[in-house]
Amino acid sequence: MRLHVADHPLVAHKLTVLRDKKTPSPTFRQLVDELVTLLAYEATRDVHTDTVQIETPVAVTTGVKLADPRPLVVPILRAGLGMLDGMTRLLPTAEVGFLGMQRDETTLEAITYANRLPDDVSGRQCFLLDPMLATGGTLVAAIDYLLARGARDVTAVCLLAAPEGIEVVEKFVGDRADVKIVVAAVDERLNEKAYIVPGLGDAGDRLYGIV
Ligand SMILES: O=P(O)(O)OC[C@H]1O[C@H](OP(=O)(O)OP(=O)(O)O)[C@H](O)[C@@H]1O
Ligand SMILES: O=c1cc[nH]c(=O)[nH]1
Ligand SMILES: [Mg+2]
């Protein structure tokens, strides 16, 4: 598994505002959108392309275009939905699947309440979107759904990760697939409720309110 931590002053600045508990939902949503665009740039570094010939007003030249099969982008609801527009803006050919998952706050087990993925994703580059990687239970379950459908190239785009969760994902993946995690920052630890410290709180609640 590969881990890429975005090291950029703009990312750090936006993340600081995002963490601030005084930041209201509309600003929070806007910042998540901007951050994912910056992370998507790194997350798509190895995206498959084909060579094409085009004609500029001046000359014939070769360039590239995003290749087929189309990449698959999968936001993990709720919180991952806040990252979808930013990602597809950068990756316009992407197809979008959905996973609805909620962590049981007592057992910390990830419960799946919605699964709308293609049956076969072999040969396709898959991008999972979820702002928070805490215990890793949710991301492991999501990666498992993709591997079971034939994926071997999976990139998770997250805003914050805990070292504990990264280790769990790394152990699960082993050498089964090429998995990359792109994250804005790796925080200190999890607290007794398995929240990321210092973190930003519950990403879903901060995006959409408490339900
Ligand atoms: O790494 P884990 O310990 O599994 O925790 C991380 C998960 O928890 C949050 O979702 P949550 O369950 O709060 O659902 P929500 O997006 O609907 O708020 C977050 O968006 C991740 O999906
Ligand atoms: O810190 C955390 C942990 C899990 N889910 C969140 O939204 N935040
Ligand atoms: Mg939540």
Coordinates of C-alpha atoms and ligand atoms in Angstrom, one line a residue:
M1 CA 0.0 0.0 0.0
R2 CA 1.2 3.5 -0.8
L3 CA 0.5 6.6 1.4
H4 CA 0.7 10.1 0.0
V5 CA 0.3 13.0 2.4
A6 CA -0.3 16.3 0.6
D7 CA 2.3 18.7 1.7
H8 CA 1.2 22.1 0.5
P9 CA 0.5 25.4 2.3
L10 CA -2.9 25.8 0.6
V11 CA -3.9 22.4 1.8
A12 CA -2.7 23.2 5.3
H13 CA -4.5 26.5 5.4
K14 CA -7.8 25.1 4.2
L15 CA -7.5 22.2 6.6
T16 CA -7.0 24.5 9.5
V17 CA -10.2 26.4 8.8
L18 CA -12.0 23.1 8.3
R19 CA -10.9 21.8 11.7
D20 CA -12.1 25.0 13.5
K21 CA -15.3 24.2 15.3
K22 CA -16.6 27.7 14.6
T23 CA -16.6 27.1 10.8
P24 CA -20.2 26.8 9.7
S25 CA -21.6 24.1 7.3
P26 CA -21.7 26.2 4.1
T27 CA -18.0 27.2 4.5
F28 CA -17.1 23.6 5.6
R29 CA -18.8 22.2 2.4
Q30 CA -16.9 24.8 0.3
L31 CA -13.6 23.9 1.8
V32 CA -14.1 20.2 1.4
D33 CA -14.8 20.8 -2.3
E34 CA -11.7 22.9 -2.7
L35 CA -9.5 20.4 -0.7
V36 CA -10.6 17.4 -2.8
T37 CA -9.7 19.2 -6.0
L38 CA -6.1 19.7 -4.7
L39 CA -6.0 16.1 -3.5
A40 CA -7.5 14.8 -6.7
Y41 CA -4.5 16.2 -8.6
E42 CA -2.2 13.8 -6.7
A43 CA -4.7 11.0 -6.6
T44 CA -5.0 10.9 -10.4
R45 CA -1.3 11.1 -11.1
D46 CA -1.3 7.5 -12.5
V47 CA -4.6 7.7 -14.3
H48 CA -4.6 5.8 -17.6
T49 CA -4.3 7.8 -20.8
D50 CA -4.2 7.0 -24.5
T51 CA -2.2 8.9 -27.0
V52 CA -4.2 10.9 -29.6
Q53 CA -3.3 13.0 -32.6
I54 CA -4.9 16.4 -32.8
E55 CA -4.5 19.4 -35.1
T56 CA -3.9 22.8 -33.5
P57 CA -4.5 25.9 -35.6
V58 CA -0.8 25.7 -36.4
A59 CA 0.3 22.0 -36.6
V60 CA -0.5 18.4 -36.1
T61 CA 0.7 17.2 -32.7
T62 CA 0.2 14.3 -30.3
G63 CA -1.4 14.6 -26.9
V64 CA -3.3 12.4 -24.4
K65 CA -6.9 11.7 -23.4
L66 CA -8.3 9.8 -20.5
A67 CA -8.4 6.1 -21.5
D68 CA -11.2 3.5 -21.5
P69 CA -12.4 1.8 -19.4
R70 CA -13.6 4.8 -17.6
P71 CA -12.4 5.3 -14.0
L72 CA -14.9 4.6 -11.2
V73 CA -15.4 7.1 -8.4
V74 CA -17.2 5.9 -5.3
P75 CA -18.2 8.3 -2.5
I76 CA -18.9 6.7 0.8
L77 CA -22.1 8.2 2.1
R78 CA -22.8 10.5 3.8
A79 CA -19.6 12.4 4.3
G80 CA -17.9 11.2 1.1
L81 CA -20.7 12.8 -0.9
G82 CA -19.2 16.2 -0.1
M83 CA -16.1 15.2 -2.1
L84 CA -17.9 14.0 -5.2
D85 CA -18.3 17.1 -7.3
G86 CA -14.6 18.2 -6.7
M87 CA -13.4 14.8 -7.9
T88 CA -15.6 14.5 -11.0
R89 CA -14.7 18.1 -12.0
L90 CA -11.1 16.9 -12.4
L91 CA -12.0 13.5 -13.8
P92 CA -14.8 14.2 -16.2
T93 CA -15.0 10.7 -17.8
A94 CA -15.6 9.0 -14.5
E95 CA -18.5 6.8 -13.8
V96 CA -19.9 7.1 -10.2
G97 CA -20.9 4.2 -7.9
F98 CA -22.3 4.6 -4.4
L99 CA -21.7 3.0 -1.0
G100 CA -23.8 4.1 2.0
M101 CA -22.0 3.1 5.2
Q102 CA -22.4 4.0 8.8
R103 CA -20.1 3.2 11.6
D104 CA -21.9 1.7 14.6
E105 CA -20.7 4.1 17.3
T106 CA -20.8 1.3 20.0
T107 CA -19.2 -1.6 18.2
L108 CA -17.3 0.6 15.6
E109 CA -18.4 -1.9 12.9
A110 CA -19.1 -0.4 9.5
I111 CA -22.7 -1.2 8.5
T112 CA -23.6 -1.0 4.8
Y113 CA -27.0 0.4 4.0
A114 CA -26.6 1.1 0.3
N115 CA -24.5 -0.6 -2.4
R116 CA -24.7 0.5 -6.0
L117 CA -21.5 -0.6 -7.6
P118 CA -21.0 -2.2 -11.1
D119 CA -20.8 -6.1 -10.8
D120 CA -17.4 -6.2 -12.6
V121 CA -14.8 -3.5 -12.1
S122 CA -11.8 -5.6 -13.2
G123 CA -9.3 -3.5 -15.2
R124 CA -10.7 -0.2 -13.9
Q125 CA -9.1 2.4 -11.8
C126 CA -11.3 2.9 -8.7
F127 CA -11.3 6.0 -6.5
L128 CA -13.0 5.9 -3.0
L129 CA -13.9 9.1 -1.4
D130 CA -14.3 9.5 2.4
P131 CA -13.0 12.4 4.4
M132 CA -12.2 10.4 7.5
L133 CA -10.1 7.3 8.0
A134 CA -10.4 6.5 11.7
T135 CA -10.3 2.9 12.8
G136 CA -10.1 1.9 9.1
G137 CA -13.2 -0.4 9.4
T138 CA -15.2 1.5 6.8
L139 CA -12.4 1.8 4.3
V140 CA -11.4 -1.8 4.6
A141 CA -15.1 -2.9 4.0
A142 CA -15.3 -0.5 1.0
I143 CA -12.0 -1.8 -0.5
D144 CA -13.2 -5.4 0.0
Y145 CA -16.4 -4.7 -2.1
L146 CA -14.2 -3.4 -4.9
L147 CA -11.7 -6.3 -4.7
A148 CA -14.5 -8.8 -4.7
R149 CA -15.7 -7.2 -8.0
G150 CA -12.2 -7.6 -9.6
A151 CA -10.6 -4.2 -8.8
R152 CA -6.8 -4.3 -8.4
D153 CA -6.1 -0.6 -8.6
V154 CA -7.8 1.4 -5.8
T155 CA -7.0 4.9 -4.6
A156 CA -8.7 6.3 -1.4
V157 CA -8.9 10.0 -1.2
C158 CA -9.3 11.2 2.4
L159 CA -8.9 14.4 4.3
L160 CA -7.7 13.1 7.6
A161 CA -6.4 9.7 8.7
A162 CA -5.4 8.3 12.1
P163 CA -2.2 6.2 12.2
E164 CA -4.2 3.3 13.6
G165 CA -6.5 3.2 10.6
I166 CA -3.7 3.4 8.1
E167 CA -2.1 0.4 9.7
V168 CA -5.4 -1.6 9.6
V169 CA -5.9 -0.9 5.9
E170 CA -2.2 -1.7 5.2
K171 CA -2.6 -5.1 6.9
F172 CA -5.8 -5.9 5.2
V173 CA -4.5 -5.0 1.7
G174 CA -1.1 -6.8 1.9
D175 CA -0.1 -7.6 -1.6
R176 CA -3.7 -8.3 -2.8
A177 CA -3.9 -5.1 -4.8
D178 CA -2.3 -1.8 -5.6
V179 CA -3.9 0.5 -3.1
K180 CA -3.0 4.1 -2.6
I181 CA -4.2 6.5 0.1
V182 CA -4.0 10.2 -0.6
V183 CA -4.7 12.3 2.5
A184 CA -4.4 16.0 3.5
A185 CA -2.9 15.1 6.9
V186 CA -2.2 12.2 9.2
D187 CA -3.3 13.2 12.7
E188 CA -2.0 12.1 16.1
R189 CA -4.3 9.3 17.2
L190 CA -7.8 8.1 18.0
N191 CA -9.6 9.1 21.2
E192 CA -11.6 6.7 23.4
K193 CA -14.6 7.1 21.1
A194 CA -12.5 6.3 18.1
Y195 CA -12.6 9.9 16.9
I196 CA -9.6 11.4 15.2
V197 CA -7.5 13.7 17.4
P198 CA -7.2 16.6 16.8
G199 CA -9.4 15.9 13.8
L200 CA -12.4 17.9 12.8
G201 CA -15.3 16.1 14.6
D202 CA -18.0 14.2 12.7
A203 CA -17.5 15.0 9.1
G204 CA -21.0 14.0 8.1
D205 CA -22.6 16.1 10.8
R206 CA -20.4 19.1 9.9
L207 CA -21.4 18.8 6.2
Y208 CA -25.0 18.0 6.6
G209 CA -26.1 18.5 10.2
I210 CA -26.9 15.9 12.8
V211 CA -29.5 13.3 11.9
Ligands
LIG1 O1 -12.5 4.5 10.0 P1 -13.8 4.3 10.7 O2 -13.6 4.0 12.2 O3 -14.7 3.2 10.1 O4 -14.6 5.6 10.6 C1 -14.7 6.4 9.5 C2 -16.1 6.5 9.0 O5 -16.9 7.3 9.9 C3 -17.5 8.4 9.2 O6 -18.8 8.0 8.7 P2 -20.0 7.9 9.7 O7 -20.2 6.5 10.1 O8 -20.0 8.9 10.7 O9 -21.2 8.1 8.6 P3 -21.7 9.5 8.0 O10 -20.8 9.8 6.9 O11 -23.1 9.2 7.6 O12 -21.6 10.6 9.1 C4 -16.5 8.7 8.1 O13 -17.1 9.5 7.1 C5 -16.1 7.3 7.7 O14 -17.0 6.7 6.7
LIG2 O1 -13.1 11.6 13.9 C1 -14.0 11.0 13.2 C2 -14.1 9.6 13.2 C3 -15.0 9.0 12.5 N1 -15.9 9.7 11.7 C4 -15.8 11.1 11.7 O2 -16.6 11.7 11.0 N2 -14.9 11.7 12.4
MG3 MG -20.7 10.7 10.6

